[in-house]
Structures are given as structure tokens and as C-alpha cells.
JSON list of C-alpha atoms in Angstrom, two decimals:
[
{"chain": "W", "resi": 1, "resn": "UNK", "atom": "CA", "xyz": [20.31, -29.88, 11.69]},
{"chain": "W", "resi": 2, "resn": "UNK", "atom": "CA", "xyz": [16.45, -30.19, 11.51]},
{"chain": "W", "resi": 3, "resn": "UNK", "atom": "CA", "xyz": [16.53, -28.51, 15.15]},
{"chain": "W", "resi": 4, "resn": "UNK", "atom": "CA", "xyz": [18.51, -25.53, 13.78]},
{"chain": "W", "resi": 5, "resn": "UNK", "atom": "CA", "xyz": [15.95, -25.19, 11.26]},
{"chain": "W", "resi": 6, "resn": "UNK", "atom": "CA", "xyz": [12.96, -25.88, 13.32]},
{"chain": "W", "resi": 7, "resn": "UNK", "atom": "CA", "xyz": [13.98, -23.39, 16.34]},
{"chain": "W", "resi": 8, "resn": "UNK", "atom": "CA", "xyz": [16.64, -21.37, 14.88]},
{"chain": "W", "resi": 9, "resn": "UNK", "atom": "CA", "xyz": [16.43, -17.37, 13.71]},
{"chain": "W", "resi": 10, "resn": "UNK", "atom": "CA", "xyz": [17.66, -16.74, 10.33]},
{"chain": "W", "resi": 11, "resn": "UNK", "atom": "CA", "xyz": [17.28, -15.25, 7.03]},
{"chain": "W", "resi": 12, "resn": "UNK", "atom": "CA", "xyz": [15.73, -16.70, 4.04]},
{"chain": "W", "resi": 13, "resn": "UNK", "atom": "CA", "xyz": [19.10, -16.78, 2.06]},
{"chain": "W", "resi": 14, "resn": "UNK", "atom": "CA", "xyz": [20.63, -19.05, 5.31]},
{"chain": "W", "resi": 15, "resn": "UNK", "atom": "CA", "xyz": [17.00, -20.95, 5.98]},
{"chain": "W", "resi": 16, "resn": "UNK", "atom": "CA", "xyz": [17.36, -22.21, 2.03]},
{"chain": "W", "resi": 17, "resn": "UNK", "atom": "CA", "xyz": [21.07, -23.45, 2.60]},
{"chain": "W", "resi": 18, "resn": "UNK", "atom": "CA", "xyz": [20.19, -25.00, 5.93]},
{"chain": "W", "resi": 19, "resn": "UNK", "atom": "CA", "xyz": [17.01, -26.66, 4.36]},
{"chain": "W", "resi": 20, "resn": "UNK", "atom": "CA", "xyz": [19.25, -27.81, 1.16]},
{"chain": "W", "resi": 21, "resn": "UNK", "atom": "CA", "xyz": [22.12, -29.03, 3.56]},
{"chain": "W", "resi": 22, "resn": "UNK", "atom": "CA", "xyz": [19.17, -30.81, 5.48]},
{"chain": "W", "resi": 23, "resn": "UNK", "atom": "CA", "xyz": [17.96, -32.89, 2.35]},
{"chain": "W", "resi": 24, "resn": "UNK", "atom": "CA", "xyz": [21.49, -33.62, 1.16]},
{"chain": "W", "resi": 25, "resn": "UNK", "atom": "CA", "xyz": [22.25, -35.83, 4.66]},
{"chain": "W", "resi": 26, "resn": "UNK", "atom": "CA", "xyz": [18.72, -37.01, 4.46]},
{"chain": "W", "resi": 27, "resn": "UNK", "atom": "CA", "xyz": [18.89, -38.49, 0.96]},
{"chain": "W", "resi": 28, "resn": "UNK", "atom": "CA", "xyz": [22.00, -39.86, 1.97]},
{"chain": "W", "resi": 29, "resn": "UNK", "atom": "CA", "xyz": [20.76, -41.81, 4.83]},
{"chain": "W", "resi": 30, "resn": "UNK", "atom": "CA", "xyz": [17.74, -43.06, 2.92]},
{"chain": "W", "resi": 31, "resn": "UNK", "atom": "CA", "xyz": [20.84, -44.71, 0.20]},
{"chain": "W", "resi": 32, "resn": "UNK", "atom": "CA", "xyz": [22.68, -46.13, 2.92]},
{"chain": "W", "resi": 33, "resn": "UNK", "atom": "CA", "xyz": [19.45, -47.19, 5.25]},
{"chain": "W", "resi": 34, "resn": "UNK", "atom": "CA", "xyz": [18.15, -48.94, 1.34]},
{"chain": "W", "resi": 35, "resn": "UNK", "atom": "CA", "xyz": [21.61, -50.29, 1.24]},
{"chain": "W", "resi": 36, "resn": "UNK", "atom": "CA", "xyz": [21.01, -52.10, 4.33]},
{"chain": "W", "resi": 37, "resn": "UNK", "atom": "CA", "xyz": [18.05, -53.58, 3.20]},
{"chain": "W", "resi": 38, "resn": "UNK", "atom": "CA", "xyz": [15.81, -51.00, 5.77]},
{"chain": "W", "resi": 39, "resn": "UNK", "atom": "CA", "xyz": [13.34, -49.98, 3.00]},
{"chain": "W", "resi": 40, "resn": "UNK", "atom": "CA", "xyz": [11.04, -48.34, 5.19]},
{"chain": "W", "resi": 41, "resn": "UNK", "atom": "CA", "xyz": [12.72, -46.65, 6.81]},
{"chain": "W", "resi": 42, "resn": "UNK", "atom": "CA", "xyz": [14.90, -45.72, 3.60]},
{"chain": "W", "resi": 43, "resn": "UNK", "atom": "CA", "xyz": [11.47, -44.62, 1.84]},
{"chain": "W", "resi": 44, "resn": "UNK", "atom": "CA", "xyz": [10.89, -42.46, 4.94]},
{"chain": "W", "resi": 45, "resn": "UNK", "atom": "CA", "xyz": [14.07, -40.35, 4.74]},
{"chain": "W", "resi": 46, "resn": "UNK", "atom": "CA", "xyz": [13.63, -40.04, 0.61]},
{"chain": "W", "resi": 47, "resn": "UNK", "atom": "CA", "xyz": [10.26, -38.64, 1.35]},
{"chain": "W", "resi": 48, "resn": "UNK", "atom": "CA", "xyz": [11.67, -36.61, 3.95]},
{"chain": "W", "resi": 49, "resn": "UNK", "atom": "CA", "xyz": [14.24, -35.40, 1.32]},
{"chain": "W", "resi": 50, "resn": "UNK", "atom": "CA", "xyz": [12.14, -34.80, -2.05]},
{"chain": "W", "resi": 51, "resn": "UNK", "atom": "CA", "xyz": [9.90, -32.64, 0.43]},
{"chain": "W", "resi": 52, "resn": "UNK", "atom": "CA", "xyz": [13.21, -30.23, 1.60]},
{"chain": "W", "resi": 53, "resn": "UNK", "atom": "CA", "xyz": [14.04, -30.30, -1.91]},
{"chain": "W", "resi": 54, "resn": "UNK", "atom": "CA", "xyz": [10.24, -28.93, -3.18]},
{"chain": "W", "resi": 55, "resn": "UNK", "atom": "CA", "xyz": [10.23, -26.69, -0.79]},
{"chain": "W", "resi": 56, "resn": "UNK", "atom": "CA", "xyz": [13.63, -24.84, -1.57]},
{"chain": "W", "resi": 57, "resn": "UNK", "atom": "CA", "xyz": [13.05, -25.60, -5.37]},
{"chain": "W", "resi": 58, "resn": "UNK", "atom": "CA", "xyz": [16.25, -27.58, -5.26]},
{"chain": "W", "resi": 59, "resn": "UNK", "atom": "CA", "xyz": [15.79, -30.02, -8.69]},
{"chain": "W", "resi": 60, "resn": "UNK", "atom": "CA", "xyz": [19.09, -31.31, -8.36]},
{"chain": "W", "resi": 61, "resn": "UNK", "atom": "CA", "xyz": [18.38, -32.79, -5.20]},
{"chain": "W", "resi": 62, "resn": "UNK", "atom": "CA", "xyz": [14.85, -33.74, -6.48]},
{"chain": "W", "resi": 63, "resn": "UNK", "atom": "CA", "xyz": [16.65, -35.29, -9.47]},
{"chain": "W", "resi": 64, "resn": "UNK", "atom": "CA", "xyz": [18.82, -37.37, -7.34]},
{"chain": "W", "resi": 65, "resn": "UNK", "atom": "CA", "xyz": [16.62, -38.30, -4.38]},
{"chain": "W", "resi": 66, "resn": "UNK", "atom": "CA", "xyz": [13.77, -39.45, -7.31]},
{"chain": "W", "resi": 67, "resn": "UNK", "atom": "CA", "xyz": [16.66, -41.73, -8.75]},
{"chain": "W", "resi": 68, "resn": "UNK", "atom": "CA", "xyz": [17.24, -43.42, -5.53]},
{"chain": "W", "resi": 69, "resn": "UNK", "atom": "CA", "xyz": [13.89, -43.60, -5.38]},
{"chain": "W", "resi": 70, "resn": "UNK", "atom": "CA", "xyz": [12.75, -45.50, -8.66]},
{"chain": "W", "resi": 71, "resn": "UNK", "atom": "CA", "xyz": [15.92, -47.53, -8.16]},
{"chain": "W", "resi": 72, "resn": "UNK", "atom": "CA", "xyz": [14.04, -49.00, -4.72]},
{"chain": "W", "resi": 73, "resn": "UNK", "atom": "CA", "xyz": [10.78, -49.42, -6.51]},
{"chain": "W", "resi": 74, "resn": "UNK", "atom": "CA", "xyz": [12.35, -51.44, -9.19]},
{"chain": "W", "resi": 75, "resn": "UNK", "atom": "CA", "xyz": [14.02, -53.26, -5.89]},
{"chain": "W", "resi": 76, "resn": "UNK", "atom": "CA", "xyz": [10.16, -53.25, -4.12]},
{"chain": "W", "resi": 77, "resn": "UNK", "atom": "CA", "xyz": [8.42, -54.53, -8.00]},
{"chain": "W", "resi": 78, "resn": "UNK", "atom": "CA", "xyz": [7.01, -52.15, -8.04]},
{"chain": "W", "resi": 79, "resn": "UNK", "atom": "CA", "xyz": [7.88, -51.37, -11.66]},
{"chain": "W", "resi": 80, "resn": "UNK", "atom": "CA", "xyz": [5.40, -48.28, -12.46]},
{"chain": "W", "resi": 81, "resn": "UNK", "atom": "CA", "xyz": [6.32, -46.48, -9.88]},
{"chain": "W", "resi": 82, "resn": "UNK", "atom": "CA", "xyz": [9.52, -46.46, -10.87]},
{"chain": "W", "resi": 83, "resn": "UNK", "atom": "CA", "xyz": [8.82, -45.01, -13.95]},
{"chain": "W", "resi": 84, "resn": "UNK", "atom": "CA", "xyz": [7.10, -42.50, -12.63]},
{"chain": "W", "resi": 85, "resn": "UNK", "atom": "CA", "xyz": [9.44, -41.48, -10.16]},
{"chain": "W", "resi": 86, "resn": "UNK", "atom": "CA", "xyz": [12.33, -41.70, -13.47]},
{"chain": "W", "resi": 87, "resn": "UNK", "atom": "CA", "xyz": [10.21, -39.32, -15.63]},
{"chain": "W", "resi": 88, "resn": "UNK", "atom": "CA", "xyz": [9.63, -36.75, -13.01]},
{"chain": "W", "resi": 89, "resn": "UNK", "atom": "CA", "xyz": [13.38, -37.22, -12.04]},
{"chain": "W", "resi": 90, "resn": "UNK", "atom": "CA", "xyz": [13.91, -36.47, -15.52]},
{"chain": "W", "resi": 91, "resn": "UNK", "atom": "CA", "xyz": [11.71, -33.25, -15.68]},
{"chain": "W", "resi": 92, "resn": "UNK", "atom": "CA", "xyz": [13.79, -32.10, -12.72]},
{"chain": "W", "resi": 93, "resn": "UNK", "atom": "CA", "xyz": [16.88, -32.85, -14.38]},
{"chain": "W", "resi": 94, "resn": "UNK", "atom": "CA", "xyz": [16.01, -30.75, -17.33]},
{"chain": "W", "resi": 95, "resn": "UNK", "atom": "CA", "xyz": [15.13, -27.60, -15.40]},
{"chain": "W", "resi": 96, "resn": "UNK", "atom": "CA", "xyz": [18.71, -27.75, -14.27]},
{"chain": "W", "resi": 97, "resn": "UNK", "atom": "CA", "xyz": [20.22, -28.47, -17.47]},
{"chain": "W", "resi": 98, "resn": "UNK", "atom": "CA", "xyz": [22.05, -32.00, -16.15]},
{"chain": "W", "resi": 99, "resn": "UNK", "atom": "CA", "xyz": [24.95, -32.98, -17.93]},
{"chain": "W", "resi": 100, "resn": "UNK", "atom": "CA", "xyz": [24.62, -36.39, -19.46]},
{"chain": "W", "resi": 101, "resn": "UNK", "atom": "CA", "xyz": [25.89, -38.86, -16.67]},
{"chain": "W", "resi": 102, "resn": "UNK", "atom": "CA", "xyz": [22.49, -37.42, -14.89]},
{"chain": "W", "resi": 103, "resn": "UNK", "atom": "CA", "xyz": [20.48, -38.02, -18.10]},
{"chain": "W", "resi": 104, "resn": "UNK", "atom": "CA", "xyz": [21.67, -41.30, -19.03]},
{"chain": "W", "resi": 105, "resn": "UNK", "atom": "CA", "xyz": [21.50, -42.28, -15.24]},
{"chain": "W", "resi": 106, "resn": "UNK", "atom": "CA", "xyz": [17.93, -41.74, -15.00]},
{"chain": "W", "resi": 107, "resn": "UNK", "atom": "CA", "xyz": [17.37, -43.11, -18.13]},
{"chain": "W", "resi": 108, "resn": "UNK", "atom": "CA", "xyz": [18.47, -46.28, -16.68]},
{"chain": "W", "resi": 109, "resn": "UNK", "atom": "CA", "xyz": [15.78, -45.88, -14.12]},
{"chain": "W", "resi": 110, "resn": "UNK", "atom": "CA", "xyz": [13.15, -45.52, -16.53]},
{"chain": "W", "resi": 111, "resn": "UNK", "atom": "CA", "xyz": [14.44, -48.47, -18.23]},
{"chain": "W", "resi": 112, "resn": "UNK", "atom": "CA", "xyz": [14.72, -50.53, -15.08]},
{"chain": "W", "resi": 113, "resn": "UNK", "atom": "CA", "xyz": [11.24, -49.85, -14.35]},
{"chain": "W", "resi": 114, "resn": "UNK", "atom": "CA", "xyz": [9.97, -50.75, -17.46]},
{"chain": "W", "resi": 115, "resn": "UNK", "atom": "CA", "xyz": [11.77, -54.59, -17.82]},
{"chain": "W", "resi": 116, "resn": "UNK", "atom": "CA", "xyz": [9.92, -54.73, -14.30]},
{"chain": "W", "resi": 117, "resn": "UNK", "atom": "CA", "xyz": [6.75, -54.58, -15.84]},
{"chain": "W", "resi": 118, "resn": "UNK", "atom": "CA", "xyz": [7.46, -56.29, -18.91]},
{"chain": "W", "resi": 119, "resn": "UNK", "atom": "CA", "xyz": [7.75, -53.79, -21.34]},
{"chain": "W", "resi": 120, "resn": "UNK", "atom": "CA", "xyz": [10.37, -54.41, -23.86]},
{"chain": "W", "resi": 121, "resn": "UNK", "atom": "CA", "xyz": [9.48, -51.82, -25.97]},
{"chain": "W", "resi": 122, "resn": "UNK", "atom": "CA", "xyz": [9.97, -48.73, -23.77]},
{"chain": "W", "resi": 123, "resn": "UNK", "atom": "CA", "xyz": [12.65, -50.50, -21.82]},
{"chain": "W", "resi": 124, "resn": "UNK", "atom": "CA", "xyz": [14.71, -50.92, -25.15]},
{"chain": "W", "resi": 125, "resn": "UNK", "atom": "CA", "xyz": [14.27, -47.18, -26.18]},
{"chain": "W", "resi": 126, "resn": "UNK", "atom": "CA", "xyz": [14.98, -46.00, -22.50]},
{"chain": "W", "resi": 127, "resn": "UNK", "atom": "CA", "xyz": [18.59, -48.09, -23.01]},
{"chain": "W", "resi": 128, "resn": "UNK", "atom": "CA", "xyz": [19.08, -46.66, -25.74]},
{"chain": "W", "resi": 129, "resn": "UNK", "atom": "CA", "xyz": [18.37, -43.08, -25.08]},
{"chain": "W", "resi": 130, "resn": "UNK", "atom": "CA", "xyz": [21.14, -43.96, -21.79]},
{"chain": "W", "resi": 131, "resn": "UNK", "atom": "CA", "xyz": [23.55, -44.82, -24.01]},
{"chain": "W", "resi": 132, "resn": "UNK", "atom": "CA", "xyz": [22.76, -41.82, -26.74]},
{"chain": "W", "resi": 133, "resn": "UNK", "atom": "CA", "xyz": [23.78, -39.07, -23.47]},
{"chain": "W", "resi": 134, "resn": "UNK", "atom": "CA", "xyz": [26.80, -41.41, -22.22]},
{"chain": "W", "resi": 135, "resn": "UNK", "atom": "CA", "xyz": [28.82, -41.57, -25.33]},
{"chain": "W", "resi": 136, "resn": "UNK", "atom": "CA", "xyz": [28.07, -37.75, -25.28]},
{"chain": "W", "resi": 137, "resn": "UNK", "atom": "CA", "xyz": [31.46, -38.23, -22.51]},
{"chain": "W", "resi": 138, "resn": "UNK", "atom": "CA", "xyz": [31.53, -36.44, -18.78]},
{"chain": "W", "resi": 139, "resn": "UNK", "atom": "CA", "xyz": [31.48, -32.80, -18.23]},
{"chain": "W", "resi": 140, "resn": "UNK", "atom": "CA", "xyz": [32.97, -30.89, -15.11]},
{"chain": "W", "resi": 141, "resn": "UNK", "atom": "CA", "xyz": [29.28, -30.63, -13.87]},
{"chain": "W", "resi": 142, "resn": "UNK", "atom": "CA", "xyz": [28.96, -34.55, -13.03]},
{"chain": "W", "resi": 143, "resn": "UNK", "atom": "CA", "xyz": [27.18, -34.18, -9.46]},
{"chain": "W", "resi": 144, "resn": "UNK", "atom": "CA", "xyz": [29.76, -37.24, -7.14]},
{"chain": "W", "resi": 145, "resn": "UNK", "atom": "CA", "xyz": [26.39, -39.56, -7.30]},
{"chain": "W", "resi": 146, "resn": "UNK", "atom": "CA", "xyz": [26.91, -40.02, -10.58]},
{"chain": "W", "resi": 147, "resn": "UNK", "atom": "CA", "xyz": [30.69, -41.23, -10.31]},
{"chain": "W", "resi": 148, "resn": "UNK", "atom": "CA", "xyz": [29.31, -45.15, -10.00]},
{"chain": "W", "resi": 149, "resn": "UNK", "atom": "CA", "xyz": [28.58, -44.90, -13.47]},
{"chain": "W", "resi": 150, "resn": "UNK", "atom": "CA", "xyz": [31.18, -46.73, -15.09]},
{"chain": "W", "resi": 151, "resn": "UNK", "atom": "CA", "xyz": [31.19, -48.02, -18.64]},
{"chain": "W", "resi": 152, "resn": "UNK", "atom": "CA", "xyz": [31.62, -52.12, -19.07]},
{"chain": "W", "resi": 153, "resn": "UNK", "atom": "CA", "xyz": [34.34, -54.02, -19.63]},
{"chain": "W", "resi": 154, "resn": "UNK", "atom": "CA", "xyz": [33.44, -56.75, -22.14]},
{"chain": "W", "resi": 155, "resn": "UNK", "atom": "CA", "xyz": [36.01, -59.35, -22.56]},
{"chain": "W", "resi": 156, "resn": "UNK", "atom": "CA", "xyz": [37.10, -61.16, -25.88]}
]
């Protein structure tokens, strides 16, 4: 893929699918290399990704590849950077319009990030904001990274 794009003739209409193809594998190997416990290397292809994804103003893709991203800082402790990379996630997400799976998702994040640090506060209100755009239900629009995102059994 990245020598099609890096040798290959095209238009700009084909160069932006090729480039958005491009960061979809790449984000996908940085989840499964973070999976594996390879966060280097998992870091690596999210950076790799969140670049193809600024450069072909692709904020789904940002949205997502931030999420994996602040999910591995909270992994790393490194608990303000995962806010950050939540937030912006979240300003992505809103130029898109994300339906509320996406929302409450990266609401988690921000949360996560914030009961790293210590911060009760902003963690609570994070959760709680989550769970304001999940009962809002699932809409046709639900990108497949979302489809983890199950509600909890609780048992009596």
C-alpha cells in the first residue's frame, strides 16, 4: 500500500482513498501490535495513522486512531495524555457529527484518563456524560470499532 502511494501515478480523488485505506490497516495494526503488549511499536503505527488521517482530513479515522490512543496512555500512566488525546478525539468526532456509541466511547477515554490521575471530579462527569449519549440507543452510523461496546449485565 504505502509503495502504491509513494511511487504510484494517480489523481487526487484516488491518492485520498489510497491514503485513507493506508491509515485504516495502519490503525489496525497499531490495536493488534498494543494488543500484544508491543507498545512501541503500537505507538509508532498510531502516529503513522493520525498523520494519514490529518493529511486527508479524515476525522473519523482521527477520532478512532486518538481513542486507541488515550486508551494506551491510560495503559502507559500516563493519565494526561490521555485526556488530551480523548478531547481532541472528541473535537474530531464532532466535526463528523458521531453518533453516540462514538461519543460515549470517547467519553470513556476521557474518563479513564482522568481516574489515572486522580481526578474524581472530572472522571465522574466524563461517566456520566458516557452514559447521557449511550442511553441515547445505536444508530445505523455506529463505525464496527464501536461494536465492543456492550452494556453490563448486573446480576441480582
Amino acid at each position: 500500500m504505502h509503495h502504491m502511494i509513494d511511487r504510484g501515478i494517480y489523481d487526487e480523488q484516488l491518492g485520498q482513498q489510497l491514503h485513507a485505506l493506508a491509515g485504516k490497516f495502519t490503525t489496525s495494526l497499531g490495536r493488534f501490535s498494543y494488543d500484544a503488549g508491543h507498545h512501541a511499536k503500537a505507538r509508532q503505527y498510531f502516529s503513522e495513522t493520525l498523520n494519514a488521517a490529518m493529511l486527508t482530513g479524515d476525522d473519523v479515522l482521527s477520532s478512532r486512531t486518538l481513542s486507541n490512543m488515550a486508551r494506551q496512555a491510560v495503559d502507559l500512566n500516563k493519565g494526561r495524555e490521555a485526556i488530551r488525546f480523548a478531547r481532541l478525539a472528541q473535537t474530531h468526532a464532532s466535526m463528523w457529527s458521531a453518533p453516540t456509541r462514538v461519543t460515549a466511547l470517547l467519553a470513556i477515554r476521557e474518563a479513564q484518563g482522568h481516574a489515572r490521575v486522580g481526578d474524581a471530579f472530572n472522571c465522574e462527569s466524563a461517566i456520566k456524560r458516557a452514559w447521557k449519549e449511550w442511553e441515547l440507543g445505536t444508530d445505523d452510523r455506529d463505525p464496527d470499532w464501536t461494536t465492543f461496546l456492550i452494556a453490563a449485565n448486573t446480576m441480582s
